[in-house]
Amino acid sequence: MEPTKKPLLYGYFRSSCTWRVRIALAFKGIEYDQQAINLVKDGGLQLSDEYKQVNPMQQVPALHIDGVTLSQSLAIIEYLEETRPNPPLFPREPKKRAQVRMISDQIASGIQPLQNLCVLQKIGETKQEWAKHFITRGFQALEKMLQITSGSYCVGDEVTVADLCLVPQVANAVRFKVDLSPYPTIVRINESLLQMEAFQVSHPSRQPDTPEELRA
Amino acid sequence: MEPTKKPLLYGYFRSSCTWRVRIALAFKGIEYDQQAINLVKDGGLQLSDEYKQVNPMQQVPALHIDGVTLSQSLAIIEYLEETRPNPPLFPREPKKRAQVRMISDQIASGIQPLQNLCVLQKIGETKQEWAKHFITRGFQALEKMLQITSGSYCVGDEVTVADLCLVPQVANAVRFKVDLSPYPTIVRINESLLQMEAFQVSHPSRQPDTPEELRA
């Protein structure tokens, strides 16, 4: 254990949950190394015995930091917030913090798990329609929630963890050809966030493991 | 808004996510009222226009507290912890807190959403096998994680949010006829927790909306 060593992020360029953590690390100015876990090559490197030791759930991301290995993107981000509080990714007021977590969990528990790779693989042929159905359902609710909570960003006028969940989820929606026109608040916030450096440097099109043809 | 009014929990006796919140409220000694939202009657009362105003995601639980309405069980519980910190549901040390959130999210994002009512309804006939598959997959990982983090309970020897997620998930596993014998750590912790009053009074068999034939 060398506390001065850079954190090591196990991830995949296109994983939306990995992207959340990449944004957090960039936003907080934390330097880190990356270990690419290709989720499709050879049936998925996340299923290897080696990676199973890193994360028994056989999913990305995982972050080795301060001598421990953490998984689950939001747990990782809460840890970063508690140990590296500046700049903050949460407001200070408990009700606002609750709104941030409510929106984050609505995406992280209510939408993303249903279009996760291992789920779509089990769904098979109809996976496009399946993913579209659950993203649409989630975005209908999210649009209503954001109409109440948002300012410039998901909750008020400061970037929070909710924004780190929103942008990768919108990218997934686009990938699954979800029509975004019924969600003007989602679209507006997403576009503002994509102007920010932390969201740009962490973008799937700019990672070490991004294939040449998908590079920005 | 009358801050002295009791919180109002919108829930359903059998909803595992509602149970998490009921345990938290009981553990912290917070008195509350309940509004039952029957998820199956008349096609599901959570889909009513009235409830959509409470939670646009049309799911339980939701908690009206301190003049605001919150949804997403873990967001609710984090709010309770921040505003009513004693007795605590998190350890103080950041790495232990991260372990608690990692296990909580592994259940709340990695397992529960895949056996949620709206998902099983879409799966149709093969829903039993589907739920079993994803609970088994999740429990295999969870057992390994708990072998590292657990003491008497999920993380060390104090009850934490991870335990509030574990017990309702094990009850779901039993409902879907998952064989629990490969998970001795899960079973041991679950049995210990079920001895505690907060887990007993919040049990699905003892709620105002529990049908007569399922009452303990």
Short mmCIF file of C-alpha atoms in Angstrom, two decimals:
data_model
loop_
_atom_site.label_atom_id
_atom_site.label_comp_id
_atom_site.label_asym_id
_atom_site.label_seq_id
_atom_site.Cartn_x
_atom_site.Cartn_y
_atom_site.Cartn_z
CA MET A 1 0.00 0.00 0.00
CA GLU A 2 1.51 3.24 -1.15
CA PRO A 3 -0.92 6.05 -0.48
CA THR A 4 0.96 8.34 -2.85
CA LYS A 5 0.38 6.02 -5.79
CA LYS A 6 -2.13 7.22 -8.36
CA PRO A 7 -5.57 5.59 -8.21
CA LEU A 8 -6.14 2.89 -10.83
CA LEU A 9 -9.49 2.86 -12.63
CA TYR A 10 -10.65 -0.41 -14.17
CA GLY A 11 -13.13 0.57 -16.86
CA TYR A 12 -14.31 0.51 -20.43
CA PHE A 13 -14.52 3.51 -22.73
CA ARG A 14 -18.22 2.99 -23.51
CA SER A 15 -19.43 1.94 -20.03
CA SER A 16 -21.75 4.65 -18.76
CA CYS A 17 -20.99 3.77 -15.14
CA THR A 18 -17.26 4.08 -15.79
CA TRP A 19 -17.85 7.45 -17.41
CA ARG A 20 -19.56 8.71 -14.23
CA VAL A 21 -16.38 7.97 -12.27
CA ARG A 22 -14.13 9.46 -14.96
CA ILE A 23 -16.11 12.72 -14.75
CA ALA A 24 -15.79 12.77 -10.95
CA LEU A 25 -12.03 12.21 -11.12
CA ALA A 26 -11.62 14.92 -13.78
CA PHE A 27 -13.92 17.35 -11.95
CA LYS A 28 -11.94 16.96 -8.75
CA GLY A 29 -8.61 17.11 -10.56
CA ILE A 30 -7.53 13.67 -9.37
CA GLU A 31 -4.85 12.09 -11.56
CA TYR A 32 -5.30 8.39 -12.19
CA ASP A 33 -4.19 5.47 -14.30
CA GLN A 34 -6.57 3.38 -16.37
CA GLN A 35 -6.75 -0.36 -16.89
CA ALA A 36 -9.06 -1.15 -19.81
CA ILE A 37 -11.42 -4.09 -19.31
CA ASN A 38 -12.84 -4.83 -22.75
CA LEU A 39 -16.43 -5.93 -22.14
CA VAL A 40 -16.87 -7.56 -25.54
CA LYS A 41 -13.47 -8.98 -26.56
CA ASP A 42 -13.17 -12.76 -26.14
CA GLY A 43 -16.66 -12.88 -24.61
CA GLY A 44 -15.82 -10.14 -22.10
CA LEU A 45 -12.62 -9.68 -20.08
CA GLN A 46 -14.71 -8.73 -17.03
CA LEU A 47 -15.54 -12.43 -16.74
CA SER A 48 -11.87 -13.45 -16.35
CA ASP A 49 -10.72 -15.04 -13.10
CA GLU A 50 -8.25 -12.20 -12.73
CA TYR A 51 -10.90 -9.48 -12.87
CA LYS A 52 -13.25 -11.45 -10.63
CA GLN A 53 -10.66 -10.88 -7.88
CA VAL A 54 -10.96 -7.14 -8.48
CA ASN A 55 -14.77 -7.04 -8.60
CA PRO A 56 -16.75 -10.22 -7.85
CA MET A 57 -19.73 -8.64 -9.64
CA GLN A 58 -17.65 -8.85 -12.86
CA GLN A 59 -18.63 -5.38 -13.92
CA VAL A 60 -16.83 -2.10 -14.44
CA PRO A 61 -15.93 0.30 -12.98
CA ALA A 62 -13.73 -0.54 -10.05
CA LEU A 63 -11.27 1.88 -8.51
CA HIS A 64 -8.15 0.95 -6.60
CA ILE A 65 -7.49 3.90 -4.32
CA ASP A 66 -5.87 4.53 -0.93
CA GLY A 67 -5.05 0.82 -0.63
CA VAL A 68 -8.58 -0.49 -1.20
CA THR A 69 -10.53 -1.57 -4.25
CA LEU A 70 -14.04 -0.18 -4.56
CA SER A 71 -16.81 -1.02 -7.00
CA GLN A 72 -20.22 0.50 -7.77
CA SER A 73 -19.86 3.92 -9.37
CA LEU A 74 -21.92 5.91 -6.88
CA ALA A 75 -20.19 4.32 -3.89
CA ILE A 76 -16.87 5.25 -5.48
CA ILE A 77 -17.99 8.84 -6.10
CA GLU A 78 -19.31 9.25 -2.53
CA TYR A 79 -15.90 8.03 -1.31
CA LEU A 80 -14.11 10.56 -3.51
CA GLU A 81 -16.40 13.28 -2.14
CA GLU A 82 -15.72 12.30 1.48
CA THR A 83 -11.95 12.06 1.07
CA ARG A 84 -11.40 14.77 -1.58
CA PRO A 85 -14.23 17.23 -0.88
CA ASN A 86 -13.05 20.08 -3.13
CA PRO A 87 -14.46 21.00 -5.53
CA PRO A 88 -17.69 19.51 -4.15
CA LEU A 89 -20.10 17.31 -6.10
CA PHE A 90 -22.90 17.71 -3.56
CA PRO A 91 -24.71 20.81 -2.30
CA ARG A 92 -24.50 21.45 1.46
CA GLU A 93 -28.19 21.54 2.32
CA PRO A 94 -29.66 18.10 3.20
CA LYS A 95 -32.82 18.51 1.09
CA LYS A 96 -30.78 19.48 -1.95
CA ARG A 97 -28.40 16.59 -1.27
CA ALA A 98 -31.43 14.30 -1.14
CA GLN A 99 -32.59 15.60 -4.52
CA VAL A 100 -29.16 14.91 -5.97
CA ARG A 101 -29.20 11.34 -4.67
CA MET A 102 -32.82 10.84 -5.76
CA ILE A 103 -31.99 11.75 -9.35
CA SER A 104 -28.71 9.83 -9.30
CA ASP A 105 -30.45 6.70 -8.00
CA GLN A 106 -33.34 7.11 -10.41
CA ILE A 107 -30.77 6.74 -13.20
CA ALA A 108 -28.39 4.31 -11.47
CA SER A 109 -31.07 1.95 -10.14
CA GLY A 110 -34.12 2.80 -12.23
CA ILE A 111 -32.73 3.06 -15.75
CA GLN A 112 -29.13 1.95 -16.28
CA PRO A 113 -29.35 -1.59 -14.82
CA LEU A 114 -32.04 -2.46 -17.36
CA GLN A 115 -29.79 -1.73 -20.31
CA ASN A 116 -26.69 -3.21 -18.78
CA LEU A 117 -24.72 -5.57 -21.02
CA CYS A 118 -25.49 -8.76 -19.08
CA VAL A 119 -29.22 -7.96 -19.20
CA LEU A 120 -29.29 -7.20 -22.92
CA GLN A 121 -27.36 -10.39 -23.61
CA LYS A 122 -30.08 -12.34 -21.83
CA ILE A 123 -32.84 -10.46 -23.65
CA GLY A 124 -31.30 -11.33 -27.01
CA GLU A 125 -32.94 -10.29 -30.28
CA THR A 126 -35.39 -7.75 -28.88
CA LYS A 127 -32.77 -5.93 -26.84
CA GLN A 128 -33.03 -2.66 -28.78
CA GLU A 129 -36.76 -2.39 -28.13
CA TRP A 130 -36.28 -3.48 -24.50
CA ALA A 131 -33.63 -0.83 -23.79
CA LYS A 132 -35.68 1.85 -25.53
CA HIS A 133 -38.75 0.95 -23.46
CA PHE A 134 -37.01 1.30 -20.10
CA ILE A 135 -34.97 4.38 -21.00
CA THR A 136 -38.15 6.09 -22.26
CA ARG A 137 -40.02 5.14 -19.09
CA GLY A 138 -37.19 6.50 -16.98
CA PHE A 139 -36.77 9.71 -18.98
CA GLN A 140 -40.48 10.52 -18.71
CA ALA A 141 -40.11 10.51 -14.92
CA LEU A 142 -36.71 12.20 -14.96
CA GLU A 143 -37.96 15.09 -17.10
CA LYS A 144 -40.71 15.77 -14.52
CA MET A 145 -38.26 15.56 -11.61
CA LEU A 146 -35.78 17.90 -13.30
CA GLN A 147 -38.49 20.46 -14.00
CA ILE A 148 -38.72 20.80 -10.22
CA THR A 149 -35.08 20.45 -9.16
CA SER A 150 -33.03 21.95 -11.98
CA GLY A 151 -31.39 25.28 -12.46
CA SER A 152 -28.52 25.39 -14.92
CA TYR A 153 -27.87 21.77 -14.02
CA CYS A 154 -29.85 18.85 -12.56
CA VAL A 155 -30.12 20.33 -9.07
CA GLY A 156 -29.69 24.09 -8.94
CA ASP A 157 -26.80 25.90 -10.57
CA GLU A 158 -23.86 23.80 -9.49
CA VAL A 159 -22.60 20.55 -11.00
CA THR A 160 -23.50 17.59 -8.79
CA VAL A 161 -23.37 13.81 -8.88
CA ALA A 162 -26.78 13.85 -10.57
CA ASP A 163 -25.15 15.50 -13.59
CA LEU A 164 -22.47 12.81 -13.65
CA CYS A 165 -25.26 10.26 -14.01
CA LEU A 166 -27.29 12.25 -16.54
CA VAL A 167 -24.76 12.76 -19.32
CA PRO A 168 -23.69 9.11 -19.74
CA GLN A 169 -27.35 8.03 -19.59
CA VAL A 170 -28.28 10.46 -22.36
CA ALA A 171 -25.42 9.07 -24.46
CA ASN A 172 -26.88 5.59 -23.95
CA ALA A 173 -30.32 6.86 -24.95
CA VAL A 174 -28.87 8.20 -28.18
CA ARG A 175 -27.14 4.87 -28.81
CA PHE A 176 -30.47 3.07 -28.43
CA LYS A 177 -32.18 5.63 -30.70
CA VAL A 178 -34.52 7.07 -28.07
CA ASP A 179 -36.32 10.18 -29.36
CA LEU A 180 -35.20 12.96 -27.01
CA SER A 181 -37.62 15.66 -28.21
CA PRO A 182 -40.15 15.06 -25.38
CA TYR A 183 -37.41 15.84 -22.81
CA PRO A 184 -36.33 19.49 -23.29
CA THR A 185 -34.98 19.82 -19.75
CA ILE A 186 -32.83 16.72 -20.07
CA VAL A 187 -31.53 17.89 -23.45
CA ARG A 188 -30.78 21.43 -22.23
CA ILE A 189 -28.84 20.30 -19.17
CA ASN A 190 -26.97 17.63 -21.12
CA GLU A 191 -25.84 20.16 -23.71
CA SER A 192 -24.62 22.61 -21.06
CA LEU A 193 -22.68 19.93 -19.26
CA LEU A 194 -21.00 18.70 -22.42
CA GLN A 195 -19.38 22.12 -22.73
CA MET A 196 -17.43 21.54 -19.53
CA GLU A 197 -13.90 20.22 -19.55
CA ALA A 198 -14.53 17.44 -16.98
CA PHE A 199 -17.23 15.99 -19.23
CA GLN A 200 -15.13 16.37 -22.37
CA VAL A 201 -11.86 14.78 -21.23
CA SER A 202 -13.81 11.85 -19.74
CA HIS A 203 -15.89 11.30 -22.90
CA PRO A 204 -16.00 7.77 -24.36
CA SER A 205 -14.59 9.10 -27.62
CA ARG A 206 -11.35 10.19 -25.92
CA GLN A 207 -10.20 7.26 -23.80
CA PRO A 208 -7.03 5.17 -24.16
CA ASP A 209 -9.14 2.15 -25.15
CA THR A 210 -11.43 3.99 -27.57
CA PRO A 211 -11.22 2.25 -30.95
CA GLU A 212 -9.79 4.40 -33.75
CA GLU A 213 -13.11 4.62 -35.66
CA LEU A 214 -14.96 6.04 -32.64
CA ARG A 215 -12.40 8.66 -31.68
CA ALA A 216 -13.41 12.30 -31.58
CA MET B 1 -45.69 22.65 5.83
CA GLU B 2 -45.67 21.69 9.48
CA PRO B 3 -42.27 20.36 10.42
CA THR B 4 -43.71 18.70 13.52
CA LYS B 5 -46.05 16.53 11.44
CA LYS B 6 -45.16 12.87 11.25
CA PRO B 7 -43.47 11.73 8.02
CA LEU B 8 -45.78 9.90 5.61
CA LEU B 9 -44.47 6.78 3.91
CA TYR B 10 -46.05 5.71 0.63
CA GLY B 11 -45.32 2.02 0.31
CA TYR B 12 -46.45 -1.54 -0.14
CA PHE B 13 -46.08 -4.29 2.41
CA ARG B 14 -44.19 -6.62 0.05
CA SER B 15 -42.00 -4.04 -1.72
CA SER B 16 -38.39 -4.74 -0.77
CA CYS B 17 -37.40 -1.11 -1.34
CA THR B 18 -40.19 0.07 0.98
CA TRP B 19 -39.02 -2.42 3.59
CA ARG B 20 -35.53 -0.87 3.52
CA VAL B 21 -37.02 2.50 4.49
CA ARG B 22 -39.30 0.98 7.12
CA ILE B 23 -36.25 -0.59 8.78
CA ALA B 24 -34.40 2.74 8.74
CA LEU B 25 -37.37 4.55 10.31
CA ALA B 26 -37.77 1.87 12.98
CA PHE B 27 -34.03 1.69 13.67
CA LYS B 28 -33.87 5.44 14.21
CA GLY B 29 -37.08 5.48 16.24
CA ILE B 30 -38.85 7.85 13.84
CA GLU B 31 -42.64 7.68 14.08
CA TYR B 32 -44.44 7.83 10.77
CA ASP B 33 -47.76 7.30 9.05
CA GLN B 34 -48.24 4.91 6.14
CA GLN B 35 -50.19 5.30 2.94
CA ALA B 36 -50.54 1.92 1.23
CA ILE B 37 -50.06 1.91 -2.54
CA ASN B 38 -51.28 -1.48 -3.71
CA LEU B 39 -49.00 -2.45 -6.59
CA VAL B 40 -51.30 -5.13 -7.98
CA LYS B 41 -54.89 -3.99 -7.29
CA ASP B 42 -56.70 -2.57 -10.34
CA GLY B 43 -53.54 -2.95 -12.41
CA GLY B 44 -51.44 -1.10 -9.81
CA LEU B 45 -52.34 2.03 -7.84
CA GLN B 46 -48.79 3.36 -8.35
CA LEU B 47 -49.85 4.09 -11.92
CA SER B 48 -52.66 6.46 -10.85
CA ASP B 49 -52.49 10.13 -11.77
CA GLU B 50 -52.64 10.95 -8.09
CA TYR B 51 -49.57 8.89 -7.21
CA LYS B 52 -47.70 10.12 -10.28
CA GLN B 53 -47.73 13.55 -8.59
CA VAL B 54 -46.04 11.99 -5.56
CA ASN B 55 -43.42 10.03 -7.53
CA PRO B 56 -43.19 10.47 -11.31
CA MET B 57 -41.32 7.14 -11.47
CA GLN B 58 -44.57 5.48 -10.31
CA GLN B 59 -42.79 3.26 -7.84
CA VAL B 60 -42.74 2.90 -4.08
CA PRO B 61 -41.42 3.98 -1.68
CA ALA B 62 -41.78 7.72 -1.40
CA LEU B 63 -41.49 9.63 1.84
CA HIS B 64 -43.05 12.96 2.62
CA ILE B 65 -40.86 14.48 5.31
CA ASP B 66 -39.87 17.96 6.49
CA GLY B 67 -42.07 19.51 3.80
CA VAL B 68 -40.57 17.65 0.84
CA THR B 69 -41.38 14.40 -0.92
CA LEU B 70 -38.44 12.12 -1.61
CA SER B 71 -38.24 8.92 -3.64
CA GLN B 72 -35.55 6.26 -4.15
CA SER B 73 -35.01 4.26 -0.98
CA LEU B 74 -31.29 4.87 -0.58
CA ALA B 75 -31.65 8.61 -1.17
CA ILE B 76 -34.35 8.65 1.50
CA ILE B 77 -32.18 6.72 3.94
CA GLU B 78 -29.15 8.97 3.35
CA TYR B 79 -31.44 11.95 4.09
CA LEU B 80 -32.63 10.35 7.31
CA GLU B 81 -29.00 9.74 8.27
CA GLU B 82 -28.01 13.36 7.58
CA THR B 83 -30.96 14.88 9.44
CA ARG B 84 -31.46 12.27 12.20
CA PRO B 85 -27.93 10.90 12.69
CA ASN B 86 -28.57 8.88 15.86
CA PRO B 87 -28.45 5.95 16.04
CA PRO B 88 -26.20 5.91 12.97
CA LEU B 89 -26.63 3.65 9.95
CA PHE B 90 -23.14 4.33 8.61
CA PRO B 91 -19.71 3.78 10.17
CA ARG B 92 -17.54 6.89 10.56
CA GLU B 93 -14.48 5.79 8.62
CA PRO B 94 -14.65 6.67 4.87
CA LYS B 95 -13.37 3.26 3.65
CA LYS B 96 -15.97 1.46 5.76
CA ARG B 97 -18.66 3.87 4.56
CA ALA B 98 -17.59 3.08 1.00
CA GLN B 99 -17.95 -0.65 1.70
CA VAL B 100 -21.46 -0.04 3.05
CA ARG B 101 -22.45 1.90 -0.06
CA MET B 102 -20.77 -0.65 -2.34
CA ILE B 103 -22.82 -3.49 -0.89
CA SER B 104 -26.00 -1.40 -0.76
CA ASP B 105 -25.61 -0.38 -4.41
CA GLN B 106 -24.71 -3.91 -5.45
CA ILE B 107 -28.15 -4.92 -4.20
CA ALA B 108 -30.05 -1.73 -5.08
CA SER B 109 -28.62 -1.33 -8.59
CA GLY B 110 -27.22 -4.76 -9.38
CA ILE B 111 -29.94 -7.13 -8.19
CA GLN B 112 -33.25 -5.56 -7.15
CA PRO B 113 -34.03 -3.59 -10.34
CA LEU B 114 -33.95 -6.80 -12.36
CA GLN B 115 -36.73 -8.38 -10.34
CA ASN B 116 -38.77 -5.24 -10.03
CA LEU B 117 -42.48 -5.59 -10.81
CA CYS B 118 -42.45 -3.57 -14.04
CA VAL B 119 -39.55 -5.66 -15.34
CA LEU B 120 -41.12 -9.01 -14.50
CA GLN B 121 -44.36 -7.88 -16.12
CA LYS B 122 -42.46 -7.22 -19.33
CA ILE B 123 -40.62 -10.54 -19.13
CA GLY B 124 -43.90 -12.41 -18.82
CA GLU B 125 -44.03 -16.20 -18.57
CA THR B 126 -40.36 -16.83 -17.86
CA LYS B 127 -40.20 -14.28 -15.04
CA GLN B 128 -39.48 -16.83 -12.31
CA GLU B 129 -36.42 -18.15 -14.11
CA TRP B 130 -35.33 -14.60 -15.01
CA ALA B 131 -35.51 -13.37 -11.41
CA LYS B 132 -33.73 -16.47 -10.14
CA HIS B 133 -30.93 -16.00 -12.67
CA PHE B 134 -30.17 -12.41 -11.66
CA ILE B 135 -30.57 -12.94 -7.93
CA THR B 136 -28.21 -15.94 -8.13
CA ARG B 137 -25.68 -13.95 -10.13
CA GLY B 138 -25.87 -11.13 -7.59
CA PHE B 139 -25.66 -13.40 -4.54
CA GLN B 140 -22.56 -15.16 -5.88
CA ALA B 141 -20.79 -11.79 -5.94
CA LEU B 142 -22.35 -10.60 -2.69
CA GLU B 143 -21.23 -13.70 -0.79
CA LYS B 144 -17.62 -13.01 -1.86
CA MET B 145 -17.87 -9.34 -0.92
CA LEU B 146 -19.34 -10.13 2.49
CA GLN B 147 -16.61 -12.65 3.23
CA ILE B 148 -14.26 -9.66 3.15
CA THR B 149 -16.37 -6.92 4.75
CA SER B 150 -18.58 -8.69 7.28
CA GLY B 151 -18.37 -9.09 11.02
CA SER B 152 -21.61 -9.81 12.80
CA TYR B 153 -23.33 -7.86 10.05
CA CYS B 154 -22.60 -6.87 6.44
CA VAL B 155 -19.82 -4.43 7.31
CA GLY B 156 -18.24 -5.02 10.68
CA ASP B 157 -20.23 -5.44 13.85
CA GLU B 158 -22.71 -2.59 13.61
CA VAL B 159 -25.96 -2.47 11.66
CA THR B 160 -25.58 -0.33 8.53
CA VAL B 161 -27.55 0.57 5.43
CA ALA B 162 -26.07 -2.51 3.74
CA ASP B 163 -28.03 -4.66 6.20
CA LEU B 164 -31.22 -2.76 5.38
CA CYS B 165 -30.71 -3.80 1.77
CA LEU B 166 -29.69 -7.38 2.52
CA VAL B 167 -32.69 -8.62 4.49
CA PRO B 168 -35.42 -7.58 2.01
CA GLN B 169 -33.33 -8.96 -0.86
CA VAL B 170 -32.99 -12.33 0.86
CA ALA B 171 -36.78 -12.38 1.37
CA ASN B 172 -37.17 -11.82 -2.38
CA ALA B 173 -34.71 -14.60 -3.10
CA VAL B 174 -36.81 -16.96 -0.99
CA ARG B 175 -39.94 -15.85 -2.81
CA PHE B 176 -38.30 -16.69 -6.13
CA LYS B 177 -37.10 -20.05 -4.76
CA VAL B 178 -33.37 -19.31 -4.97
CA ASP B 179 -31.32 -22.02 -3.24
CA LEU B 180 -29.47 -20.18 -0.46
CA SER B 181 -27.17 -23.00 0.59
CA PRO B 182 -24.19 -21.70 -1.45
CA TYR B 183 -24.32 -18.42 0.51
CA PRO B 184 -23.56 -19.18 4.17
CA THR B 185 -22.43 -15.64 4.97
CA ILE B 186 -25.60 -14.10 3.53
CA VAL B 187 -27.74 -16.60 5.44
CA ARG B 188 -25.90 -16.08 8.72
CA ILE B 189 -26.14 -12.29 8.62
CA ASN B 190 -29.77 -12.39 7.51
CA GLU B 191 -30.72 -14.64 10.42
CA SER B 192 -28.97 -12.42 12.96
CA LEU B 193 -30.64 -9.30 11.62
CA LEU B 194 -34.09 -10.86 11.68
CA GLN B 195 -33.73 -11.17 15.46
CA MET B 196 -33.64 -7.40 15.81
CA GLU B 197 -36.74 -5.38 16.58
CA ALA B 198 -36.28 -2.85 13.75
CA PHE B 199 -36.30 -5.69 11.24
CA GLN B 200 -39.26 -7.42 12.88
CA VAL B 201 -41.68 -4.48 13.21
CA SER B 202 -40.94 -3.48 9.62
CA HIS B 203 -41.45 -7.00 8.25
CA PRO B 204 -43.87 -7.42 5.29
CA SER B 205 -45.95 -9.80 7.39
CA ARG B 206 -46.75 -7.08 9.93
CA GLN B 207 -47.83 -4.02 7.95
CA PRO B 208 -51.23 -2.29 7.93
CA ASP B 209 -51.76 -3.40 4.31
CA THR B 210 -50.57 -6.99 4.79
CA PRO B 211 -53.38 -9.31 3.66
CA GLU B 212 -54.82 -11.50 6.42
CA GLU B 213 -53.47 -14.75 4.96
CA LEU B 214 -49.88 -13.45 4.95
CA ARG B 215 -49.89 -12.04 8.47
CA ALA B 216 -47.40 -13.34 10.99
#
